[in-house]
Tab-separated table of C-alpha atoms in Angstrom:
chain	number	residue	atom	x	y	z
A	18	MET	CA	-3.194	-7.302	-14.721
A	19	LEU	CA	-4.112	-4.631	-12.151
A	20	ALA	CA	-6.109	-2.727	-14.769
A	21	ARG	CA	-8.055	-5.873	-15.691
A	22	ILE	CA	-8.895	-6.611	-12.048
A	23	LEU	CA	-10.067	-3.068	-11.375
A	24	ASN	CA	-12.010	-2.881	-14.643
A	25	ARG	CA	-13.780	-6.128	-13.746
A	26	MET	CA	-14.890	-4.587	-10.451
A	27	LEU	CA	-15.814	-1.290	-12.147
A	28	SER	CA	-18.025	-3.159	-14.637
A	29	HIS	CA	-20.363	-3.971	-11.719
A	30	ASP	CA	-20.385	-0.397	-10.335
A	31	ALA	CA	-21.591	2.231	-12.822
A	32	ALA	CA	-21.419	5.031	-10.220
A	33	ALA	CA	-17.737	4.373	-9.530
A	34	ALA	CA	-16.945	4.296	-13.253
A	35	ALA	CA	-18.840	7.581	-13.710
A	36	ALA	CA	-16.837	9.153	-10.871
A	37	LEU	CA	-13.558	8.080	-12.514
A	38	ALA	CA	-14.754	9.319	-15.920
A	39	LYS	CA	-14.354	12.868	-14.557
A	40	TYR	CA	-10.555	12.399	-14.839
A	41	PRO	CA	-9.962	11.161	-18.422
A	42	GLY	CA	-6.343	10.887	-19.460
A	43	ARG	CA	-4.997	11.347	-15.932
A	44	VAL	CA	-2.284	8.894	-14.846
A	45	VAL	CA	-2.136	7.303	-11.384
A	46	ARG	CA	0.181	4.716	-9.872
A	47	LEU	CA	-1.185	2.134	-7.451
A	48	VAL	CA	1.347	0.400	-5.196
A	49	LEU	CA	-0.097	-2.600	-3.369
A	50	PRO	CA	1.777	-5.217	-1.307
A	51	VAL	CA	1.492	-7.864	-4.026
A	52	LEU	CA	1.371	-5.902	-7.271
A	53	SER	CA	1.543	-2.375	-8.575
A	54	GLY	CA	0.905	-0.560	-11.786
A	55	THR	CA	0.719	2.792	-13.504
A	56	LEU	CA	-2.724	3.317	-15.003
A	57	THR	CA	-4.430	5.849	-17.262
A	58	ILE	CA	-8.070	6.713	-16.588
A	59	GLN	CA	-10.119	6.248	-19.748
A	60	PRO	CA	-13.074	8.487	-20.728
A	61	ASP	CA	-15.502	5.649	-19.888
A	62	GLY	CA	-14.191	5.453	-16.305
A	63	THR	CA	-12.040	2.345	-16.736
A	64	PHE	CA	-8.281	1.910	-16.460
A	65	ASP	CA	-5.622	1.113	-19.029
A	66	ARG	CA	-1.900	0.543	-18.586
A	67	ALA	CA	0.102	3.751	-18.809
A	68	THR	CA	3.608	4.174	-20.121
A	69	GLY	CA	4.329	7.707	-18.941
A	70	PRO	CA	5.040	9.048	-15.477
A	71	ALA	CA	2.255	9.093	-12.897
A	72	GLU	CA	0.685	12.347	-11.767
A	73	ALA	CA	-0.328	10.793	-8.451
A	74	THR	CA	0.662	7.722	-6.456
A	75	ILE	CA	-1.456	5.750	-3.990
A	76	THR	CA	0.538	3.398	-1.749
A	77	LEU	CA	-1.244	0.816	0.395
A	78	SER	CA	0.892	-1.101	2.902
A	79	PRO	CA	-0.042	-4.502	4.381
A	80	THR	CA	-1.071	-2.760	7.616
A	81	PHE	CA	-3.594	-0.743	5.601
A	82	PHE	CA	-5.494	-3.920	4.748
A	83	THR	CA	-5.451	-5.350	8.260
A	84	THR	CA	-6.629	-2.032	9.686
A	85	TRP	CA	-9.274	-1.735	6.958
A	86	LEU	CA	-10.956	-4.892	8.230
A	87	PHE	CA	-11.720	-3.218	11.557
A	88	ASP	CA	-11.653	0.549	11.069
A	89	ARG	CA	-11.932	2.016	7.587
A	90	ASP	CA	-11.379	5.585	8.803
A	91	ALA	CA	-8.088	4.650	10.478
A	92	ALA	CA	-7.078	2.651	7.402
A	93	SER	CA	-7.610	5.661	5.138
A	94	LYS	CA	-4.995	7.521	7.203
A	95	LYS	CA	-2.479	4.747	6.458
A	96	ALA	CA	-2.799	5.188	2.679
A	97	GLY	CA	0.139	7.044	1.184
A	98	LEU	CA	-0.787	9.767	-1.315
A	99	ASN	CA	1.965	11.433	-3.351
A	100	GLY	CA	2.065	13.800	-6.292
A	101	ASP	CA	-1.306	15.372	-7.141
A	102	THR	CA	-2.953	14.559	-3.822
A	103	GLU	CA	-6.360	15.806	-4.989
A	104	LEU	CA	-6.341	13.290	-7.854
A	105	ALA	CA	-4.963	10.529	-5.609
A	106	ALA	CA	-7.639	11.185	-2.977
A	107	ALA	CA	-10.431	11.181	-5.558
A	108	VAL	CA	-9.261	7.930	-7.158
A	109	GLY	CA	-8.636	6.395	-3.736
A	110	GLN	CA	-12.144	7.283	-2.622
A	111	VAL	CA	-13.646	5.670	-5.720
A	112	LEU	CA	-11.531	2.537	-5.304
A	113	ALA	CA	-12.387	2.330	-1.589
A	114	GLY	CA	-16.056	2.110	-2.526
A	115	LEU	CA	-15.573	-0.786	-4.952
A	116	ARG	CA	-16.866	-4.156	-3.808
A	117	TRP	CA	-16.046	-7.487	-5.339
A	118	ASP	CA	-19.198	-9.550	-5.730
A	119	MET	CA	-17.780	-13.040	-5.346
A	120	ALA	CA	-21.212	-14.674	-5.732
A	121	GLU	CA	-21.783	-12.926	-9.069
A	122	GLU	CA	-18.396	-14.012	-10.409
A	123	LEU	CA	-18.830	-17.597	-9.197
A	124	SER	CA	-22.366	-17.846	-10.582
A	125	GLN	CA	-20.961	-17.529	-14.097
A	126	LEU	CA	-18.834	-20.617	-13.447
A	127	VAL	CA	-20.969	-22.903	-11.251
A	128	GLY	CA	-24.486	-21.442	-11.289
A	129	ASP	CA	-26.431	-19.256	-8.865
A	130	VAL	CA	-27.288	-21.818	-6.172
A	131	ALA	CA	-23.786	-23.285	-5.938
A	132	ALA	CA	-22.237	-19.796	-5.921
A	133	HIS	CA	-24.530	-18.733	-3.065
A	134	ARG	CA	-23.612	-21.828	-1.021
A	135	ILE	CA	-19.879	-21.386	-1.670
A	136	THR	CA	-19.907	-17.741	-0.595
A	137	TRP	CA	-21.974	-18.588	2.499
A	138	LEU	CA	-19.515	-21.342	3.445
A	139	ALA	CA	-16.520	-19.085	2.795
A	140	GLY	CA	-18.040	-16.440	5.054
A	141	LYS	CA	-18.554	-18.963	7.844
A	142	ILE	CA	-15.079	-20.452	7.522
A	143	GLY	CA	-13.125	-17.242	6.909
A	144	GLY	CA	-15.106	-14.734	8.951
A	145	VAL	CA	-14.140	-15.327	12.586
A	146	PRO	CA	-10.748	-16.978	12.005
A	147	GLY	CA	-9.861	-14.283	9.472
A	148	ALA	CA	-10.706	-11.535	11.954
A	149	ILE	CA	-8.734	-13.269	14.701
A	150	GLY	CA	-5.777	-13.794	12.375
A	151	SER	CA	-5.677	-10.199	11.204
A	152	ARG	CA	-5.913	-8.898	14.789
A	153	LEU	CA	-3.109	-11.282	15.785
A	154	LEU	CA	-0.995	-9.938	12.917
A	155	ILE	CA	-1.530	-6.360	14.126
A	156	GLU	CA	-0.635	-7.325	17.705
A	157	LEU	CA	2.502	-9.205	16.618
A	158	THR	CA	3.637	-6.254	14.510
A	159	GLU	CA	3.216	-3.893	17.459
A	160	TYR	CA	4.998	-6.353	19.781
A	161	TRP	CA	7.937	-6.767	17.394
A	162	ARG	CA	8.158	-3.011	16.926
A	163	ASP	CA	7.809	-1.924	20.585
A	164	GLU	CA	8.583	-4.772	22.997
A	165	ALA	CA	11.013	-7.096	21.198
A	166	PRO	CA	12.378	-4.836	18.470
A	167	LEU	CA	12.602	-7.078	15.434
A	168	VAL	CA	10.966	-4.407	13.292
A	169	VAL	CA	12.957	-1.197	12.996
A	170	THR	CA	11.199	2.106	13.562
A	171	LYS	CA	11.826	5.222	11.488
A	172	ARG	CA	13.451	6.945	14.472
A	173	HIS	CA	16.011	4.136	14.832
A	174	VAL	CA	16.833	4.229	11.124
A	175	ASP	CA	17.226	8.021	11.254
A	176	ASP	CA	19.506	7.738	14.319
A	177	PHE	CA	21.643	5.101	12.607
A	178	CYS	CA	21.926	7.104	9.371
A	179	GLY	CA	22.828	10.221	11.368
A	180	GLY	CA	25.556	8.289	13.186
A	181	VAL	CA	26.961	6.980	9.906
A	182	ASP	CA	27.007	10.524	8.475
A	183	THR	CA	28.795	11.855	11.556
A	184	LEU	CA	31.363	9.051	11.403
A	185	ARG	CA	31.978	9.724	7.690
A	186	ASP	CA	32.516	13.433	8.332
A	187	ASP	CA	34.821	12.751	11.284
A	188	LEU	CA	36.855	10.309	9.202
A	189	ALA	CA	37.210	12.859	6.383
A	190	ARG	CA	38.466	15.475	8.877
A	191	LEU	CA	40.916	12.974	10.388
A	192	GLU	CA	42.288	12.040	6.961
A	193	ALA	CA	42.723	15.727	6.064
A	194	ARG	CA	44.531	16.353	9.361
A	195	LEU	CA	46.835	13.349	8.882
A	196	GLU	CA	47.645	14.555	5.394
A	197	ARG	CA	48.530	18.044	6.686
A	198	LEU	CA	50.723	16.508	9.421
A	199	SER	CA	52.540	14.296	6.930
A	200	ILE	CA	53.213	17.311	4.695
A	201	LYS	CA	54.609	19.334	7.669
A	202	SER	CA	56.903	16.506	8.709
A	203	LEU	CA	58.529	16.352	5.297
């Protein structure tokens, strides 16, 4: 499904497909909040499902998308690149430049005039409230992380795991000591 969506967008952007065509046969994994997939880059610059292991992985968290609405440079720093980072960065750059032309897609279903009016109305309805909603989501995430800690930070998880490891080691030493004492008392 992910390959079909991306190929649909690539069909409207010959430059992006040409940029991907430089990496035929390479395998990348895209991990998005809703779906993910391992894809092979085809010689024509499209994607196909891959069965083998990925050479590179691009992970985009939900905060990536909310940040992307306001600051694309800051959002690019939130993208996780693993494996062959050069390949992941190149594919990520191509995918970042893709644009979905909603009016073009709708025009095939309802005609040009209706598609234009629908996209105009969607922009009016979703523009300001969508921006306010995404900013509110960012603020709530920061509040829950910093002020009223409902969201756990990496430091807290590391501290907890370290405490569990210390407790496990202490318990193992105590059990060994009790065993030695029980042997001496016999």
